[in-house]
């Protein structure tokens, strides 16, 4: 019989059936109503499914549900606090750093983790940090500018 | 004069939400709108409704896939209606609520649909003015509409809001004559940069895409795909898959699918299906395809003809053949749909660029009347032409009909590559010559399999012939039969990417042969003042300094005329001669698209075009063996990424308010291949004639010219 996997999702405790080698992306999307993490490639190649596990970005399409037991999982839905956009989110809007928006949640969470690690990134740091997130619409230039703005505004504190 | 017409859609208020509803019948609108294409049907369609709260709802058959038309259409309606942008709500791509539309492609939304929408909004303003005239007891010509309020000019306090007028009556109207549209000098909403209305939803994860819609009891489907396009199934055994608890197996004609409440279990089930296929062998691959295309591309059309292209005496000849491979659309969102079939009706949420044609196709597949099928289009995660066909929506509808449950079909990335309607591989052959005075003497151009878009020459050349063989990529299966081993279809600016690559590369070759600066050479052959102005604007912004190529500086240019817009692009590159790697330092693009609805949106689209274009320029080329697609994910098929892009892509919007809005989502991408090829030539003297320009091909070209 399938046991339960308990963890915190965007600050709220959840419990999901463990099933048979379930993957975090599909468990979230199917069971929790959280659809911000997107399927793009299923093999860790595009970053659309990025979520934070205890603050670290992971590719949820290739991350076992089992491995989040007792941990904090943050998806894009958990980035704004009490309806107030995170500076990164605001910067994405101000710079128009998205087109179709499908890569956006992965971009934002990857950038968020990047700024946690490195509050004063150079342009090259941002390019390297986001290089494994794909955007087909070509919003790259504006994404880099948005991350730079957010870093400046946060005064190094994301 | 107001003419009250009884709409033949009695549920107009129900679907539009009441208040004042503005619809149009074809006749008044066709007269009001200069362009009558695409043909909107003659029954009445609600375009916009003004609610009792004063909020305006706009209904449009166009869909939002990243190109920003949610916002630009709202701007157009707000402008003509005289309301703030913030009071406009958009309903897009819902076949039950929106006026019919052919589909969102071809940079047509602003160009072709825009005039209809603006006219409808202007009509609404006219109706409201008449209502206000009665209410305020003043003639219409003494009234002014602004910010959702109509006031009597010079009589402060005598005013009435749109909201109050809408509360007063439920009214559905059209006019026999539309008031004139606002001119650019009158604009208060159009022509100004607007933040995208979908911004907050897209940065918070609230934006819903087709695969994000949930219905109780829904099943997730995984579909069996043949190993290659021309394979036939000899044997299939689903017994092992059926052993999984809760699995539903469907085998209906060509459709073999496994469904489960957990998509991962469905994937496991799919992997347990045992199959045997007949797989014909083929010699066609990404290198041998070109000879095949040249031989198989029949049906030659002459697109342009002038003088005599056989008069080649007294001219130095420059004959070249250009090649380009198949390119995938590869939106990050794969095709997805959720279908529910209940009580003789079907509702399908689909990732599609063509809600109405898709509705009709679904109706045929289910044997339903089109009225019994509703397609709803949530946000689309990129299309680029690839979601013009939406087979996944038909698959979902069929599976929902068979199982009696709501069914989601979300293609895997491998499905997406397998089912893609690729930008076709293509060949261009050019015979051209220079006179002693270094003028282009003749130009004989033939394109195979890409179609003729942007093939026609805008330079002054006395002897000219432009031909296209094998038809456009989107002319349907019959025209392509035998030409391609798998599906092809429209890909952002279909055909134009190949044609501009070939034309502008060759113009550069001729300029170099003439020892002329590429800009001066082009100017000497250009009399179109609009193109001259665009080129000059680009050169000013880029800081073009005249020199004959190859100058060693690595700068290049390319011009294009596409979707009604004119484009000039310049780029600077560095070529590493050892590795053959090319790095783009910067790109400047000047574009004249007539009146610009949303300048910031136009810049975004142009940057997106150039960024995406660098993909087909440097790396994107499908690998295949006959009907077998060898690329199935982004590990072998490489999209542009942050590190491969220039630090700076600059867009210059060349003001042209005298011209109605033209295309914006495609024109700039057509210049990418040529501008880079020309910059590479300028850097090192190597002329690349095949896209993509991989490092190996750059190295080979360098060797060929003995550097
Ligand atoms: S879906 Fe997980 S990395 Fe692409
Ligand atoms: S905005 Fe469309 S994929 Fe990035």
Coordinates of N, CA and C in Angstrom, one line a residue, chain B residues 135-320:
Chain B
X135 N -30.0 61.3 -23.5 CA -29.9 61.4 -22.1 C -29.6 62.9 -21.7
X136 N -28.6 63.5 -22.4 CA -28.2 64.8 -21.9 C -28.9 65.9 -22.7
X137 N -29.7 65.5 -23.6 CA -30.5 66.5 -24.4 C -29.6 67.5 -25.1
X138 N -28.6 66.9 -25.8 CA -27.7 67.7 -26.6 C -27.3 67.0 -27.9
X139 N -27.1 67.7 -28.9 CA -26.7 67.1 -30.2 C -25.4 66.4 -30.1
X140 N -25.2 65.3 -30.8 CA -24.0 64.5 -30.8 C -22.7 65.3 -31.0
X141 N -22.9 66.3 -31.9 CA -21.7 67.1 -32.3 C -21.2 68.0 -31.2
X142 N -22.0 68.1 -30.1 CA -21.6 68.9 -28.9 C -21.1 68.0 -27.8
X143 N -21.0 66.7 -28.1 CA -20.5 65.8 -27.0 C -19.1 65.4 -27.3
X144 N -18.4 65.1 -26.1 CA -17.1 64.5 -26.3 C -17.0 63.3 -25.4
X145 N -16.4 62.2 -25.9 CA -16.2 60.9 -25.2 C -14.8 60.8 -24.8
X146 N -14.6 60.6 -23.5 CA -13.2 60.4 -23.0 C -13.2 59.7 -21.7
X147 N -12.3 58.7 -21.5 CA -12.2 58.0 -20.3 C -13.5 57.4 -19.8
X148 N -14.3 56.9 -20.7 CA -15.5 56.2 -20.4 C -16.7 57.2 -19.9
X149 N -16.5 58.5 -20.2 CA -17.5 59.4 -19.8 C -17.8 60.3 -21.0
X150 N -19.1 60.6 -21.2 CA -19.5 61.5 -22.3 C -20.0 62.8 -21.7
X151 N -19.4 63.9 -22.1 CA -19.7 65.2 -21.5 C -20.1 66.2 -22.6
X152 N -21.0 67.1 -22.3 CA -21.4 68.2 -23.2 C -20.2 69.2 -23.2
X153 N -19.7 69.5 -24.4 CA -18.6 70.4 -24.5 C -19.0 71.8 -24.0
X154 N -18.2 72.3 -23.1 CA -18.4 73.7 -22.6 C -19.5 73.7 -21.5
X155 N -20.0 72.6 -21.1 CA -21.1 72.6 -20.0 C -20.7 71.7 -18.9
X156 N -19.8 72.2 -18.0 CA -19.3 71.3 -17.0 C -20.4 70.7 -16.1
X157 N -20.3 69.4 -15.8 CA -21.3 68.8 -15.0 C -22.4 68.1 -15.8
X158 N -22.5 68.4 -17.1 CA -23.5 67.7 -17.9 C -22.8 66.5 -18.6
X159 N -22.8 65.4 -17.9 CA -22.1 64.3 -18.4 C -22.8 63.0 -17.9
X160 N -22.4 61.9 -18.6 CA -23.0 60.6 -18.3 C -21.9 59.6 -18.6
X161 N -21.8 58.6 -17.7 CA -20.7 57.6 -17.9 C -21.3 56.5 -18.8
X162 N -20.3 55.7 -19.5 CA -20.7 54.6 -20.2 C -21.4 53.6 -19.4
X163 N -21.0 53.5 -18.1 CA -21.6 52.5 -17.2 C -23.1 52.9 -17.0
X164 N -23.4 54.1 -16.8 CA -24.8 54.6 -16.6 C -25.6 54.3 -17.8
X165 N -25.0 54.6 -19.0 CA -25.7 54.3 -20.2 C -26.0 52.9 -20.4
X166 N -25.1 52.0 -20.0 CA -25.3 50.6 -20.1 C -26.3 50.1 -19.2
X167 N -26.4 50.7 -18.0 CA -27.4 50.3 -17.0 C -28.8 50.6 -17.5
X168 N -28.8 51.7 -18.3 CA -30.1 52.2 -18.7 C -30.8 51.2 -19.6
X169 N -30.0 50.5 -20.5 CA -30.7 49.7 -21.5 C -29.9 48.5 -21.8
X170 N -30.6 47.4 -22.1 CA -29.9 46.3 -22.8 C -30.1 46.5 -24.2
X171 N -29.0 46.7 -24.9 CA -29.2 47.1 -26.3 C -28.1 46.5 -27.1
X172 N -28.5 46.0 -28.2 CA -27.5 45.4 -29.2 C -27.7 46.2 -30.5
X173 N -26.6 46.7 -30.9 CA -26.7 47.6 -32.1 C -25.5 47.5 -33.0
X174 N -25.8 47.8 -34.2 CA -24.7 48.1 -35.2 C -25.0 49.4 -35.8
X175 N -24.1 50.0 -36.5 CA -24.4 51.2 -37.2 C -24.3 51.0 -38.7
X176 N -25.0 51.8 -39.4 CA -24.9 51.7 -40.9 C -23.6 52.5 -41.3
X177 N -23.1 53.3 -40.5 CA -21.8 54.0 -40.8 C -21.0 54.1 -39.6
X178 N -19.8 53.7 -39.7 CA -18.9 53.8 -38.5 C -18.3 55.2 -38.4
X179 N -18.2 55.8 -37.2 CA -17.4 57.0 -37.1 C -16.0 56.9 -37.5
X180 N -15.3 57.9 -37.9 CA -13.9 57.7 -38.4 C -13.0 57.2 -37.3
X181 N -12.0 56.4 -37.6 CA -11.1 55.9 -36.6 C -10.2 57.1 -36.2
X182 N -9.6 57.0 -35.0 CA -8.7 58.0 -34.6 C -7.4 58.0 -35.4
X183 N -6.9 59.2 -35.7 CA -5.6 59.2 -36.4 C -4.5 59.2 -35.4
X184 N -3.3 58.9 -35.9 CA -2.2 58.8 -34.9 C -2.0 60.1 -34.1
X185 N -2.3 61.3 -34.7 CA -2.1 62.5 -33.8 C -3.2 62.6 -32.7
X186 N -4.3 61.8 -32.9 CA -5.3 61.8 -31.8 C -5.1 60.7 -30.8
X187 N -4.2 59.8 -31.1 CA -4.0 58.7 -30.2 C -3.7 59.0 -28.7
X188 N -4.4 58.4 -27.8 CA -4.0 58.5 -26.4 C -3.6 57.1 -25.8
X189 N -4.1 56.1 -26.4 CA -3.8 54.7 -25.9 C -2.9 53.9 -26.9
X190 N -3.3 53.9 -28.1 CA -2.5 53.3 -29.2 C -1.3 54.2 -29.4
X191 N -0.2 53.6 -29.9 CA 1.0 54.4 -30.1 C 1.8 54.6 -28.9
X192 N 1.3 54.2 -27.8 CA 2.1 54.3 -26.5 C 2.4 53.0 -25.9
X193 N 3.6 52.9 -25.3 CA 3.9 51.6 -24.8 C 3.0 51.2 -23.6
X194 N 2.5 50.1 -23.6 CA 1.6 49.6 -22.5 C 2.2 48.4 -21.9
X195 N 2.2 48.3 -20.6 CA 2.7 47.1 -19.9 C 1.7 46.0 -20.3
X196 N 2.3 44.8 -20.4 CA 1.4 43.7 -20.9 C 0.4 43.3 -19.9
X197 N -0.9 43.1 -20.3 CA -2.0 42.9 -19.4 C -1.9 41.5 -18.8
X198 N -1.1 40.6 -19.4 CA -1.0 39.2 -18.9 C 0.2 39.1 -18.0
X199 N 0.8 40.3 -17.6 CA 2.1 40.2 -16.8 C 1.9 39.6 -15.5
X200 N 1.0 40.1 -14.7 CA 0.9 39.6 -13.3 C 0.6 38.1 -13.3
X201 N -0.3 37.7 -14.2 CA -0.7 36.2 -14.2 C 0.6 35.4 -14.6
X202 N 1.4 35.9 -15.5 CA 2.5 35.1 -16.0 C 3.7 35.1 -15.0
X203 N 3.8 36.1 -14.2 CA 4.9 36.0 -13.2 C 4.5 35.3 -11.9
X204 N 3.2 35.1 -11.7 CA 2.8 34.5 -10.4 C 2.4 33.0 -10.6
X205 N 2.4 32.5 -11.9 CA 2.0 31.2 -12.1 C 0.5 31.0 -12.2
X206 N -0.2 32.2 -12.2 CA -1.7 32.1 -12.2 C -2.2 31.8 -13.7
X207 N -1.3 32.2 -14.6 CA -1.7 32.0 -16.1 C -1.9 30.6 -16.4
X208 N -3.1 30.3 -16.9 CA -3.4 28.9 -17.2 C -3.1 28.6 -18.7
X209 N -2.4 27.5 -18.9 CA -2.2 26.9 -20.3 C -3.1 25.7 -20.4
X210 N -3.2 25.1 -21.6 CA -4.1 24.0 -21.8 C -3.9 22.9 -20.9
X211 N -2.6 22.5 -20.6 CA -2.3 21.4 -19.7 C -2.6 21.7 -18.2
X212 N -2.9 22.9 -17.9 CA -3.1 23.3 -16.5 C -4.6 23.2 -16.1
X213 N -5.5 22.9 -17.0 CA -6.9 22.9 -16.7 C -7.2 21.5 -16.1
X214 N -8.0 21.5 -15.1 CA -8.3 20.3 -14.4 C -9.8 20.1 -14.4
X215 N -10.3 18.9 -14.6 CA -11.7 18.5 -14.4 C -11.8 17.3 -13.5
X216 N -12.8 17.2 -12.7 CA -13.0 16.0 -11.9 C -13.1 14.7 -12.7
X217 N -12.3 13.7 -12.3 CA -12.4 12.4 -13.0 C -11.6 12.4 -14.3
X218 N -10.8 13.4 -14.5 CA -10.1 13.4 -15.8 C -9.0 12.3 -15.9
X219 N -8.7 11.9 -17.1 CA -7.7 10.9 -17.3 C -6.6 11.6 -18.2
X220 N -5.3 11.1 -18.0 CA -4.2 11.6 -18.7 C -3.8 10.6 -19.7
X221 N -3.7 11.0 -21.0 CA -3.4 10.0 -22.0 C -2.0 10.1 -22.5
X222 N -1.5 8.9 -22.8 CA -0.2 8.8 -23.6 C -0.5 8.0 -24.8
X223 N 0.1 8.5 -25.9 CA -0.3 8.0 -27.2 C 0.8 7.3 -27.9
X224 N 0.5 6.1 -28.5 CA 1.6 5.3 -29.2 C 1.9 6.0 -30.5
X225 N 3.2 6.2 -30.7 CA 3.7 6.8 -32.0 C 4.5 5.8 -32.8
X226 N 4.3 5.8 -34.1 CA 5.1 4.9 -34.9 C 6.6 5.3 -34.8
X227 N 7.5 4.4 -35.0 CA 8.9 4.8 -35.0 C 9.4 5.7 -36.1
X228 N 8.6 5.7 -37.2 CA 8.9 6.6 -38.3 C 7.6 6.9 -39.1
X229 N 7.6 7.9 -39.9 CA 6.4 8.4 -40.4 C 5.8 7.4 -41.5
X230 N 6.6 6.7 -42.1 CA 6.0 5.8 -43.1 C 5.9 4.3 -42.6
X231 N 5.9 4.1 -41.3 CA 5.9 2.8 -40.8 C 4.4 2.3 -40.8
X232 N 4.3 1.0 -40.9 CA 2.9 0.4 -40.7 C 3.0 -0.7 -39.6
X233 N 1.9 -0.7 -38.8 CA 1.9 -1.5 -37.7 C 1.6 -3.0 -38.1
X234 N 2.4 -3.9 -37.7 CA 2.2 -5.3 -38.0 C 1.5 -6.0 -36.8
X235 N 2.0 -5.6 -35.6 CA 1.5 -6.4 -34.4 C 1.5 -5.4 -33.2
X236 N 0.5 -5.5 -32.4 CA 0.5 -4.7 -31.2 C -0.1 -5.6 -30.1
X237 N 0.6 -5.5 -28.9 CA 0.2 -6.3 -27.8 C 0.1 -5.4 -26.5
X238 N -1.1 -5.2 -26.0 CA -1.3 -4.2 -24.9 C -1.5 -5.0 -23.6
X239 N -1.4 -6.3 -23.6 CA -1.7 -7.1 -22.4 C -0.9 -6.6 -21.2
X240 N 0.4 -6.4 -21.3 CA 1.2 -6.0 -20.2 C 0.7 -4.6 -19.6
X241 N 0.4 -3.8 -20.5 CA -0.1 -2.4 -20.1 C -1.4 -2.5 -19.4
X242 N -2.3 -3.4 -19.8 CA -3.6 -3.6 -19.2 C -3.6 -4.1 -17.8
X243 N -2.4 -4.7 -17.4 CA -2.3 -5.2 -16.1 C -2.2 -4.1 -15.0
X244 N -1.9 -2.9 -15.4 CA -1.7 -1.9 -14.4 C -3.1 -1.4 -13.9
X245 N -3.2 -1.3 -12.6 CA -4.5 -0.9 -12.0 C -5.0 0.4 -12.5
X246 N -6.2 0.5 -12.9 CA -6.8 1.8 -13.3 C -6.5 2.2 -14.7
X247 N -5.8 1.4 -15.4 CA -5.4 1.8 -16.8 C -6.6 1.6 -17.7
X248 N -6.7 2.5 -18.7 CA -7.7 2.4 -19.8 C -6.9 2.3 -21.0
X249 N -7.1 1.3 -21.8 CA -6.4 1.2 -23.1 C -7.5 1.4 -24.2
X250 N -7.1 2.3 -25.1 CA -8.0 2.6 -26.3 C -7.3 2.2 -27.6
X251 N -7.9 1.4 -28.4 CA -7.3 1.1 -29.7 C -8.5 1.3 -30.7
X252 N -8.4 2.5 -31.3 CA -9.5 2.8 -32.3 C -8.8 3.2 -33.6
X253 N -8.9 2.4 -34.6 CA -8.2 2.6 -35.9 C -6.8 3.0 -35.6
X254 N -6.4 4.2 -36.1 CA -5.0 4.6 -36.0 C -4.6 5.1 -34.6
X255 N -5.5 5.2 -33.7 CA -5.3 5.8 -32.4 C -5.1 4.7 -31.3
X256 N -3.9 4.6 -30.8 CA -3.7 3.6 -29.7 C -3.2 4.4 -28.5
X257 N -3.9 4.4 -27.4 CA -3.6 5.3 -26.3 C -3.8 4.5 -25.0
X258 N -3.0 4.9 -24.0 CA -3.3 4.4 -22.6 C -3.6 5.6 -21.7
X259 N -4.6 5.4 -20.9 CA -5.0 6.6 -20.0 C -5.1 6.2 -18.6
X260 N -4.8 7.1 -17.7 CA -4.8 6.9 -16.3 C -5.0 8.2 -15.6
X261 N -5.5 8.1 -14.3 CA -5.7 9.3 -13.5 C -4.3 9.9 -13.1
X262 N -3.2 9.1 -13.2 CA -1.9 9.6 -12.9 C -1.1 9.5 -14.2
X263 N -0.6 10.7 -14.7 CA 0.1 10.6 -16.0 C 1.3 9.8 -16.0
X264 N 1.9 9.6 -14.9 CA 3.1 8.8 -14.9 C 2.8 7.3 -15.0
X265 N 1.7 6.9 -14.5 CA 1.3 5.5 -14.7 C 0.9 5.3 -16.2
X266 N 0.3 6.3 -16.8 CA 0.0 6.2 -18.2 C 1.3 6.0 -19.0
X267 N 2.4 6.8 -18.6 CA 3.7 6.6 -19.3 C 4.2 5.2 -19.2
X268 N 4.1 4.7 -17.9 CA 4.6 3.3 -17.7 C 3.9 2.3 -18.6
X269 N 2.5 2.5 -18.7 CA 1.7 1.6 -19.5 C 2.2 1.7 -21.0
X270 N 2.4 2.9 -21.4 CA 2.8 3.1 -22.8 C 4.1 2.3 -23.1
X271 N 5.0 2.3 -22.1 CA 6.3 1.6 -22.3 C 6.1 0.1 -22.3
X272 N 5.0 -0.3 -21.8 CA 4.8 -1.8 -21.8 C 4.1 -2.3 -23.0
X273 N 3.7 -1.4 -23.9 CA 3.0 -1.9 -25.2 C 4.1 -2.5 -26.1
X274 N 3.9 -3.7 -26.6 CA 4.8 -4.3 -27.5 C 4.3 -4.2 -28.9
X275 N 5.2 -3.7 -29.8 CA 4.8 -3.5 -31.2 C 5.8 -4.0 -32.1
X276 N 5.3 -4.3 -33.3 CA 6.2 -4.7 -34.4 C 5.7 -3.8 -35.6
X277 N 6.7 -3.3 -36.3 CA 6.4 -2.4 -37.4 C 7.1 -2.8 -38.7
X278 N 6.5 -2.4 -39.8 CA 7.2 -2.5 -41.1 C 7.8 -1.1 -41.3
X279 N 9.1 -1.1 -41.4 CA 9.8 0.2 -41.5 C 10.6 0.3 -42.8
X280 N 10.0 0.9 -43.8 CA 10.8 1.0 -45.0 C 12.1 1.8 -44.9
X281 N 13.1 1.3 -45.6 CA 14.4 2.0 -45.5 C 14.4 3.2 -46.4
X282 N 15.2 4.1 -46.1 CA 15.3 5.3 -47.0 C 16.7 5.8 -47.0
X283 N 17.1 6.4 -48.1 CA 18.4 7.0 -48.2 C 18.4 8.5 -47.8
X284 N 17.2 9.0 -47.6 CA 17.1 10.5 -47.4 C 17.5 10.8 -46.0
X285 N 18.4 11.8 -45.9 CA 18.8 12.4 -44.6 C 19.0 13.9 -44.8
X286 N 19.6 14.5 -43.7 CA 19.7 15.9 -43.7 C 20.7 16.4 -44.8
X287 N 21.5 15.5 -45.4 CA 22.5 15.9 -46.4 C 22.0 15.5 -47.8
X288 N 21.3 14.4 -47.9 CA 20.9 13.9 -49.2 C 19.6 14.5 -49.7
X289 N 18.9 15.2 -48.7 CA 17.5 15.7 -49.0 C 17.5 16.7 -50.1
X290 N 18.6 17.5 -50.3 CA 18.6 18.6 -51.2 C 18.5 18.2 -52.7
X291 N 19.2 17.2 -53.0 CA 19.2 16.7 -54.4 C 17.7 16.2 -54.7
X292 N 17.2 15.5 -53.7 CA 15.8 15.0 -53.8 C 14.8 16.1 -54.0
X293 N 15.0 17.2 -53.2 CA 14.0 18.3 -53.3 C 14.1 19.0 -54.7
X294 N 15.3 19.1 -55.2 CA 15.5 19.8 -56.5 C 14.8 19.0 -57.6
X295 N 14.9 17.6 -57.4 CA 14.3 16.8 -58.4 C 12.8 16.7 -58.3
X296 N 12.3 16.7 -57.0 CA 10.9 16.4 -56.8 C 10.0 17.7 -56.7
X297 N 10.6 18.8 -56.6 CA 9.8 20.1 -56.5 C 9.3 20.5 -57.9
X298 N 8.1 20.1 -58.1 CA 7.5 20.4 -59.5 C 6.6 21.7 -59.3
X299 N 5.8 21.9 -60.3 CA 4.9 23.0 -60.2 C 5.6 24.4 -60.0
X300 N 6.3 24.8 -61.1 CA 7.0 26.0 -61.0 C 6.1 27.2 -61.3
X301 N 6.2 28.2 -60.4 CA 5.5 29.4 -60.6 C 6.4 30.6 -60.8
X302 N 6.1 31.4 -61.7 CA 6.9 32.6 -61.9 C 6.3 33.7 -61.1
X303 N 7.1 34.3 -60.2 CA 6.6 35.3 -59.3 C 6.9 36.7 -59.8
X304 N 8.0 36.8 -60.5 CA 8.4 38.1 -61.0 C 9.2 37.9 -62.3
X305 N 9.0 38.8 -63.2 CA 9.7 38.6 -64.5 C 9.8 40.0 -65.2
X306 N 11.0 40.3 -65.6 CA 11.3 41.6 -66.2 C 12.5 41.4 -67.1
X307 N 12.4 42.1 -68.3 CA 13.6 42.0 -69.2 C 13.9 40.6 -69.6
X308 N 15.2 40.3 -69.8 CA 15.5 39.0 -70.3 C 16.7 38.4 -69.6
X309 N 16.5 37.4 -68.7 CA 17.6 36.9 -67.9 C 18.6 36.1 -68.7
X310 N 18.4 35.9 -70.0 CA 19.4 35.1 -70.7 C 20.4 36.1 -71.4
X311 N 20.1 37.4 -71.2 CA 21.1 38.4 -71.8 C 22.3 38.5 -70.8
X312 N 23.1 37.5 -70.8 CA 24.2 37.5 -69.8 C 25.5 37.9 -70.3
X313 N 25.6 38.2 -71.6 CA 26.8 38.6 -72.2 C 27.3 39.9 -71.6
X314 N 28.6 40.1 -71.6 CA 29.1 41.4 -71.1 C 28.9 41.6 -69.6
X315 N 28.7 40.4 -68.9 CA 28.5 40.6 -67.5 C 29.3 39.5 -66.8
X316 N 29.9 39.8 -65.7 CA 30.6 38.8 -64.9 C 29.5 38.0 -64.1
X317 N 29.6 36.6 -64.2 CA 28.6 35.8 -63.7 C 28.9 35.4 -62.2
X318 N 27.9 35.3 -61.4 CA 28.0 34.8 -60.0 C 26.8 33.9 -59.8
X319 N 27.1 32.6 -59.9 CA 26.0 31.6 -59.7 C 26.3 30.8 -58.4
X320 N 25.3 30.8 -57.6 CA 25.4 30.1 -56.3 C 24.2 29.3 -55.9

